[in-house]
Coordinates of C-alpha atoms in Angstrom, one line a residue:
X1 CA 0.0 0.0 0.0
X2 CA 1.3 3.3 -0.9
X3 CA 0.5 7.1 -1.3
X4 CA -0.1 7.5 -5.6
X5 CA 2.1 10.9 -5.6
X6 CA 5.4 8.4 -4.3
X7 CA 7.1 5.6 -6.8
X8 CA 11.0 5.8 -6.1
X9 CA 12.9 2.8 -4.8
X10 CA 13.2 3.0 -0.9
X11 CA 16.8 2.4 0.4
X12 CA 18.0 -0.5 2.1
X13 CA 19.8 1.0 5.3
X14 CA 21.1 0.1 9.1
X15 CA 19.5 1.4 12.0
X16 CA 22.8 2.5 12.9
X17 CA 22.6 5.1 9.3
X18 CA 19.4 6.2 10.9
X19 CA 19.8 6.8 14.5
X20 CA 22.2 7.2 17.5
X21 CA 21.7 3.9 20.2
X22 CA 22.3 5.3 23.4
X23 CA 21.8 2.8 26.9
X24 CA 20.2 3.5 29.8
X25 CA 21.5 3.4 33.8
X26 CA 20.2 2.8 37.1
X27 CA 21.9 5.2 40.4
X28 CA 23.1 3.2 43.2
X29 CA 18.9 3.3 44.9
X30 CA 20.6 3.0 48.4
X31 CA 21.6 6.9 48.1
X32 CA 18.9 9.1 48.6
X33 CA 20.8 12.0 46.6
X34 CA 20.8 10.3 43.5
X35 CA 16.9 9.9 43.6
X36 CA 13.8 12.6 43.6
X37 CA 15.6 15.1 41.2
X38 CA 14.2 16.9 38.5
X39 CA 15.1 14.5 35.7
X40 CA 12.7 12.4 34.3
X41 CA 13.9 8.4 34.7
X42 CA 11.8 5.8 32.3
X43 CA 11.3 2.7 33.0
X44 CA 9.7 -0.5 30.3
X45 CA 6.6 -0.8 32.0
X46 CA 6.3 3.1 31.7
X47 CA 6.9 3.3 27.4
X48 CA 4.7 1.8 25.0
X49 CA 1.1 2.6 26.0
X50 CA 0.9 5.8 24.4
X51 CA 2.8 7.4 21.4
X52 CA 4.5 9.9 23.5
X53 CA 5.6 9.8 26.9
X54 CA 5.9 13.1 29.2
X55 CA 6.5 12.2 33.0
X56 CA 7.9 9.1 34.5
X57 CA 7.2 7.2 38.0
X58 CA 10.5 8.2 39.2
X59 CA 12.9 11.1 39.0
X60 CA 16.8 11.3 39.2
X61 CA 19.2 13.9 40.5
X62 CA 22.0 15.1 38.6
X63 CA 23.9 14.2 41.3
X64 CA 22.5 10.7 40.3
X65 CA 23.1 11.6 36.8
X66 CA 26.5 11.7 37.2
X67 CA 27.3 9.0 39.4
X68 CA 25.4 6.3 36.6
X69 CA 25.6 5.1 33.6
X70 CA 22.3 6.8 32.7
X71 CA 22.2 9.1 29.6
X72 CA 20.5 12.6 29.5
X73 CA 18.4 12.0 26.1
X74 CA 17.0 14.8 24.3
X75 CA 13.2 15.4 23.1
X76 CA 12.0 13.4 20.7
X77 CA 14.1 10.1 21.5
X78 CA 12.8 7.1 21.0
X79 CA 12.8 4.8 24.2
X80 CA 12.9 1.4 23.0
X81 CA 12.7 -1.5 25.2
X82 CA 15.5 -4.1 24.7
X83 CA 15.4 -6.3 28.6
X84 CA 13.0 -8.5 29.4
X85 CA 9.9 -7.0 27.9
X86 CA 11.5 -6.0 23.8
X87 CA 10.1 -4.3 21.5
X88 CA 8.2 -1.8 23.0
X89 CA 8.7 1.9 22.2
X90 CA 7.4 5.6 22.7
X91 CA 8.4 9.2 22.1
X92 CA 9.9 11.3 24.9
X93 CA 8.4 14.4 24.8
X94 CA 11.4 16.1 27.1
X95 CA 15.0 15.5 28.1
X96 CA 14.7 12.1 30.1
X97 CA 17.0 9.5 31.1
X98 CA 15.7 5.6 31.0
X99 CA 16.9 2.5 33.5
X100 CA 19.1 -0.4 31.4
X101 CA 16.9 -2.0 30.2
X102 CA 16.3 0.2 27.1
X103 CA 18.6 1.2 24.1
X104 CA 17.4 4.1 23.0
X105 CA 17.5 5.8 19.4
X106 CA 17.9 9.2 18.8
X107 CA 17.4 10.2 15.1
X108 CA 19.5 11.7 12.6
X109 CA 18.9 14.7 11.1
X110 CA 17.8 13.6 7.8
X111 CA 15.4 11.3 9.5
X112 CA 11.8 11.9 10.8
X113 CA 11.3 10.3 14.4
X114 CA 7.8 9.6 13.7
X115 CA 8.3 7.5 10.7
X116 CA 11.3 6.0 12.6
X117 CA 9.1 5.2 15.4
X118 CA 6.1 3.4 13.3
X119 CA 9.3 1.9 11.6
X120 CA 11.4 0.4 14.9
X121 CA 7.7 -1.1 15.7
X122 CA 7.9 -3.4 12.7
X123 CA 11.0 -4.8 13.2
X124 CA 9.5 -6.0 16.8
X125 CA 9.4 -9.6 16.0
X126 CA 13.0 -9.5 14.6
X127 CA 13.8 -7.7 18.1
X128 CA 12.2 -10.3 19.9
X129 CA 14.0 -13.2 17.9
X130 CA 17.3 -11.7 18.7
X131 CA 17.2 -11.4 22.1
X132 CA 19.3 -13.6 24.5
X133 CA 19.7 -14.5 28.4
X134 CA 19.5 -17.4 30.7
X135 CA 17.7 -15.0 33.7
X136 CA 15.9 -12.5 31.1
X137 CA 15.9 -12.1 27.8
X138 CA 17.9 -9.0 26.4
X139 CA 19.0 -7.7 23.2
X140 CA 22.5 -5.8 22.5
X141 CA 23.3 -2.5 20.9
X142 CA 25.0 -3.8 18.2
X143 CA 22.5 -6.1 17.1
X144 CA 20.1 -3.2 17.1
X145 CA 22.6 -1.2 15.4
X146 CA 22.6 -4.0 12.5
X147 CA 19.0 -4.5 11.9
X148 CA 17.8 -3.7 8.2
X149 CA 15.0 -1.6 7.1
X150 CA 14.0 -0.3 3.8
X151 CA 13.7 3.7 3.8
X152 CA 11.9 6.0 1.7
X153 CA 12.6 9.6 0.8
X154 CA 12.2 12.1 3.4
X155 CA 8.7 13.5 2.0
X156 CA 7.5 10.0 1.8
X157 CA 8.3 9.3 5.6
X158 CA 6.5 12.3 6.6
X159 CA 3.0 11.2 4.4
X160 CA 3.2 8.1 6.0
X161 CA 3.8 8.9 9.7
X162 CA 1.1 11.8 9.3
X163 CA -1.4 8.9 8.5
X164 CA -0.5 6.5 11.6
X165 CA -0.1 9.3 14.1
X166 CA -4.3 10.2 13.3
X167 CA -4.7 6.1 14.4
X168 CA -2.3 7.3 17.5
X169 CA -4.1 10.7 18.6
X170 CA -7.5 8.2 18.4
X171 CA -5.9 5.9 20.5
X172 CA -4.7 8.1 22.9
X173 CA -8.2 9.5 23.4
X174 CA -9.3 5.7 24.2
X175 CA -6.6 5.5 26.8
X176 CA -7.8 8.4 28.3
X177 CA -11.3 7.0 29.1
X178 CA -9.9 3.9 29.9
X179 CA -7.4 5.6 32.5
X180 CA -10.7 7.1 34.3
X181 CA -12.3 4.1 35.1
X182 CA -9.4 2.9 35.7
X183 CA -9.0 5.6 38.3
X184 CA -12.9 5.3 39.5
X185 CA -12.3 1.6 40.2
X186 CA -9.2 2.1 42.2
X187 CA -11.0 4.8 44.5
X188 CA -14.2 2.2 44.9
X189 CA -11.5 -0.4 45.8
X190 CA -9.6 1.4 48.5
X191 CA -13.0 2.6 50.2
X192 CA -15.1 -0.8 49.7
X193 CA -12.1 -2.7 51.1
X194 CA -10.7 -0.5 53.8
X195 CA -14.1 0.3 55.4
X196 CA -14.8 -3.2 55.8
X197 CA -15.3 -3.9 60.0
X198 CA -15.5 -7.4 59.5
X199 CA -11.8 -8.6 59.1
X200 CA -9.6 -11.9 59.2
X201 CA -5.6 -12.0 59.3
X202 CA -4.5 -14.2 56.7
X203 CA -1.4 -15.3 55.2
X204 CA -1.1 -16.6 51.3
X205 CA 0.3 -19.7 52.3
X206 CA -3.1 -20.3 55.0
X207 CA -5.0 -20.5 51.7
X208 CA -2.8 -21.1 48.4
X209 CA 0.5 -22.8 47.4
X210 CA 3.2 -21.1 45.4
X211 CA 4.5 -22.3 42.3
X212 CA 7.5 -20.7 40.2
X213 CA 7.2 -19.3 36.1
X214 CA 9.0 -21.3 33.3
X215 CA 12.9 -22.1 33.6
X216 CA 14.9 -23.7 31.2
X217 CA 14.0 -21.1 28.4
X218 CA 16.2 -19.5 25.4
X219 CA 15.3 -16.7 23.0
X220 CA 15.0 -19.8 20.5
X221 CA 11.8 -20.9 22.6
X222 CA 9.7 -17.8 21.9
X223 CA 7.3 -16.9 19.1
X224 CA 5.5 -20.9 18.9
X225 CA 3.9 -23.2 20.8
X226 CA 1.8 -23.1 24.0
X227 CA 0.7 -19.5 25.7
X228 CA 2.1 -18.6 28.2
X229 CA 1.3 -15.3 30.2
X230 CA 3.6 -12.1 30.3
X231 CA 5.0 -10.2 32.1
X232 CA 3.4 -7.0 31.1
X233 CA 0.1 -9.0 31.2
X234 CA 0.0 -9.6 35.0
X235 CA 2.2 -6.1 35.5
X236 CA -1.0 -3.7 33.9
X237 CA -4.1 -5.9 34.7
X238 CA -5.9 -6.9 37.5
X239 CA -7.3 -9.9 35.8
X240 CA -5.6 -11.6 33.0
X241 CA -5.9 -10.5 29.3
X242 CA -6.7 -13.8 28.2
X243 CA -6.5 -12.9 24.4
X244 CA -3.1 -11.2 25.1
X245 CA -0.7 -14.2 25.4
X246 CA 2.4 -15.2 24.0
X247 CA 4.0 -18.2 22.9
X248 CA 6.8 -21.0 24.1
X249 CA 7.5 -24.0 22.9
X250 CA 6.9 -27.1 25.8
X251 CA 8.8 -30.4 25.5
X252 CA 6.6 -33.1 26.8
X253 CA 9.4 -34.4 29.3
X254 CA 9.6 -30.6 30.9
X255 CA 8.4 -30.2 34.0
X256 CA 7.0 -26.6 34.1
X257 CA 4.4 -25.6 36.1
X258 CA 0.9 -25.1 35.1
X259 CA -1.6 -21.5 35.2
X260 CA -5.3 -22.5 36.8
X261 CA -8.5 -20.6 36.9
X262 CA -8.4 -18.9 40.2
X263 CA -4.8 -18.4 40.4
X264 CA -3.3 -15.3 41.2
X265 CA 0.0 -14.4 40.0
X266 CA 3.0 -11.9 41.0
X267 CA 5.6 -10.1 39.2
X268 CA 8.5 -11.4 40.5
X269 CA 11.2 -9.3 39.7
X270 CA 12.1 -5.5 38.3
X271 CA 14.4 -2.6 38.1
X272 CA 12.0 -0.8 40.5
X273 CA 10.8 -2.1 44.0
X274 CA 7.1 -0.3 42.9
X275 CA 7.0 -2.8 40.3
X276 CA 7.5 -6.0 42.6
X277 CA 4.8 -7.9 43.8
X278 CA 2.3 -6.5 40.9
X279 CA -0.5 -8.7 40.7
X280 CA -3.8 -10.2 38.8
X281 CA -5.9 -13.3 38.7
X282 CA -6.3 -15.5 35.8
X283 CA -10.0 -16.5 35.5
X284 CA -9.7 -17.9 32.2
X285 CA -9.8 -21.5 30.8
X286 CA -7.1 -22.1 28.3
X287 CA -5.0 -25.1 29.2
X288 CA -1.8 -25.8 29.5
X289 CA -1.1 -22.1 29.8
X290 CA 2.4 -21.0 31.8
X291 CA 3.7 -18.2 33.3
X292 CA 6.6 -16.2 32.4
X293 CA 10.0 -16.4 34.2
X294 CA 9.5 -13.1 36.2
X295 CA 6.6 -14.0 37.9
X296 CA 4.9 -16.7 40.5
X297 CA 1.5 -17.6 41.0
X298 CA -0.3 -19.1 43.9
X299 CA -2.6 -21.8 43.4
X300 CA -5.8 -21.2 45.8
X301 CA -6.4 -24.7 47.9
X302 CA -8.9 -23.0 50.3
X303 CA -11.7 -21.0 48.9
X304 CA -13.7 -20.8 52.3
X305 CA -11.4 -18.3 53.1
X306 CA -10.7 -16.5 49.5
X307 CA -12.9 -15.6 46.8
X308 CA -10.2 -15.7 44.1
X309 CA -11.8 -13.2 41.8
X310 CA -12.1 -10.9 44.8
X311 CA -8.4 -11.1 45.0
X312 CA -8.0 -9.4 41.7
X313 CA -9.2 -6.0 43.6
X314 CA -7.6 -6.8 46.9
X315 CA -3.9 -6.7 45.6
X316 CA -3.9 -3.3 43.8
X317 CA -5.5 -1.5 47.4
X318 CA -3.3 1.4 48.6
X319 CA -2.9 -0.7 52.1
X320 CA -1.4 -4.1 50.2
X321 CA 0.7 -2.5 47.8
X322 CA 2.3 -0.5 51.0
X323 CA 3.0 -3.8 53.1
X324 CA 4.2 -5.8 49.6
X325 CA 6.6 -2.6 49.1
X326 CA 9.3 -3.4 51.8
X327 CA 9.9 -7.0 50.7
X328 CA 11.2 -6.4 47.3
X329 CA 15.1 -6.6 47.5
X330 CA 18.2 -4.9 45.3
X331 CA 20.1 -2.4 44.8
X332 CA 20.0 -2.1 40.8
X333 CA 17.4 -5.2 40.3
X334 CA 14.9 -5.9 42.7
X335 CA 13.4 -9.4 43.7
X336 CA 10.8 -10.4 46.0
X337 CA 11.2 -13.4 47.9
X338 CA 8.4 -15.7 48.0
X339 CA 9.3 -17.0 51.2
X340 CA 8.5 -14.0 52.5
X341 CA 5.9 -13.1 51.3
X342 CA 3.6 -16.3 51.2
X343 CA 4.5 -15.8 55.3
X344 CA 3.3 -12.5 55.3
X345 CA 0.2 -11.8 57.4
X346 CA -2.7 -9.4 55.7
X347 CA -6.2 -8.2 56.9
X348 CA -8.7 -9.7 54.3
X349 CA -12.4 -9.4 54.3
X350 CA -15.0 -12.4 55.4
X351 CA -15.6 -14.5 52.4
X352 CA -19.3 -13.5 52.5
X353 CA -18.6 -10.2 52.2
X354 CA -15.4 -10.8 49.5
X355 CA -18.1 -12.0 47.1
X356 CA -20.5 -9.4 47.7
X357 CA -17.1 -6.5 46.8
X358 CA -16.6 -8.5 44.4
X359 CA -20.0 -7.9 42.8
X360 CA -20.0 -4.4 43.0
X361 CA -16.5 -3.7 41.3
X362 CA -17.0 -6.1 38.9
X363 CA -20.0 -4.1 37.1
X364 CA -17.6 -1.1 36.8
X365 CA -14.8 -3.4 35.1
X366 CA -17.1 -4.7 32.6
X367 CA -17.5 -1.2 31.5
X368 CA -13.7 -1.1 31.3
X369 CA -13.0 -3.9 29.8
X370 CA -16.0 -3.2 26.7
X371 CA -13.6 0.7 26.5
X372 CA -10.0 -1.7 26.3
X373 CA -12.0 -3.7 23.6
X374 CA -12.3 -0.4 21.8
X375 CA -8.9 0.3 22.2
X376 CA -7.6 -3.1 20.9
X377 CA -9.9 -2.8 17.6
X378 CA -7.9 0.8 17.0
X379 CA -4.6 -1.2 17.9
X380 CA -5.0 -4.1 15.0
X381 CA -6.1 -1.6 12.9
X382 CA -2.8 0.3 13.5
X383 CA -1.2 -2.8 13.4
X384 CA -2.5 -3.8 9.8
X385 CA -1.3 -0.2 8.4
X386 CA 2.2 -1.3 9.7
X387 CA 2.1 -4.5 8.0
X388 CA 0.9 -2.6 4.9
X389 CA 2.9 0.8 4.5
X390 CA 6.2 -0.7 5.0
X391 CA 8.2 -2.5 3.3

């Protein structure tokens, strides 16, 4: 598919002719100096949402700067994830600095940053493919800096951008509206739950067994086979996305443990301790389905104390994700021990009165999740102008 007013060839290039790769940096998080500045400090879960990308869930100094190997970008770099979750990419709209897990590309002159950034978002399956580790997957600068892409003439790379970032601005709106009830949810939540006078002290482990996310895996592994839930799946939901899964392929003599309905799941591990212990219930009924490698999930055993949907509510409260907080671990990378946690004594609800919370939110997250259904329709439409417009 193209514009009728273009025919020249397009130019087989590197993104290394297109764009400088700069890494990111994480201060030493055991210095309060370093932390709280006035520099805006991005982290994967933070970038991909939304085109562009303004303020970030944590700040650094300069001081912090400085002592790092984070890079001050300028406006209008592209923050591409490359650790763990790849592939994913926005626009900073500001100077910012980003965490290691991103290589980010900042664009020659010759080169428009949209079209760059529609263009970086095709390649995401090569990304993906050449991505390497035995704790988290991760792909290098230089393979970045090799990857091929067909480029048009400037004027070109403007008509086409213009057209996607119309699909962008409409998507944006739909996030909007999905934020808000995301927001109205969250204040029902806190109140519902924390005004509750009727209150047991449980533990994880008095109702629910842990199990661990695949082992074993390689880059190789990805892209076929059975689902398997990510990361960024249990990181941004409350319940599962059940129709947003990826892929891994399953030898029949592994032993890998398996996802259940009723089974709530926890991120694991990340670069920020706000990001550990992030959690959603998977009340779907695909099967086998796994979990990725930076997350466990707990099996309930017990429901006459739980009501596993409920749970899907109960773990993003203002009061859980403060006790949950302390336990992550690190100093660059931070890890939640399961021990720990599944020990861990919280004040739930009756189960009566779990169902009847339960109830009441859930009518609210229909409504979301018939606005994220909105959203996803704009997505594949974007999606199939990618597939089109470039070549």
């Amino acid at each position: 598919m193209r514009f009728p007013e273009f025919t020249g060839e397009w130019a087989t290039k590197s993104i290394n002719d297109l764009a400088t790769v700069v890494g990111g940096g994480t201060p030493d998080t055991t210095i309060g100096s370093y932390w709280n500045g006035n520099i805006q400090w991005f982290t994967p879960s933070e970038i991909g949402k939304d085109k562009y990308v303004a303020f970030s869930q944590r700040t650094i100094s300069n001081k912090g700067l400085n002592n790092s190997s984070a890079k001050l970008l300028p406006p209008q770099t592209i923050l591409l994830s490359t650790r763990a979750t790849v592939g994913e990419c926005s626009i900073a709209i500001d100077e910012c600095t980003t965490n290691q897990g991103f290589q980010s590309l900042i664009a020659n002159k010759n080169v428009s940053v949209d079209f760059l950034y529609y263009l970086i978002q095709t390649k995401r399956k090569e990304l993906i493919k050449k991505a390497c580790g035995s704790t988290f997957l991760e792909i290098s600068v230089n393979e970045i800096r090799k990857i091929r892409v067909n480029v048009p003439s400037i004027q070109e790379q403007e008509k086409i951008a213009g057209l996607l970032s119309l699909i962008d601005e409409r998507i944006a709106t739909q996030n909007k509206i999905i934020e808000k009830y995301e927001s109205l949810i969250q204040a029902m939540c806190d109140t519902l739950i924390e005004s509750e006078l009727c209150k047991v002290e449980l533990s994880f482990s008095d109702f629910g067994e842990p199990y661990s996310g695949l082992s074993g895996k390689s880059a190789e592994d990805f892209g076929e086979g059975c689902p398997y839930i990510t990361y960024m799946n249990v990181n941004q939901n409350q319940i599962i996305d059940t129709t947003n899964v990826g892929l891994v392929k399953i030898n029949e003599t592994e032993q890998q443990s398996v996802v259940r309905y009723g089974d709530i799941l926890f991120t694991l591990s990340s670069e920020t301790p706000e990001e550990v212990g992030m959690g959603a219930v998977y009340l779907g009924k695909t099967y086998p389905l796994y979990l990725n490698s930076f997350c466990f999930g707990v099996h309930i055993i017990d429901e006459s104390k739980i009501f596993p949907p409920f749970l899907a509510y109960y773990i993003s409260t203002q009061s859980f994700r403060k006790a949950v907080y302390p336990l992550a671990q690190g100093s660059t990378r931070f890890n939640l021990q399961k021990s720990d946690f599944m020990k861990k004594v919280f004040p739930f609800p009756i189960a009566e009165r779990q169902n009847k919370i339960y109830s009441v939110l859930k009518t609210y997250s229909d409504k979301l999740s018939a606005e994220k259904s909105i959203a996803k329709l704009f997505c594949e439409q974007k999606n199939y102008l990618l597939r089109q417009l470039f070549i």
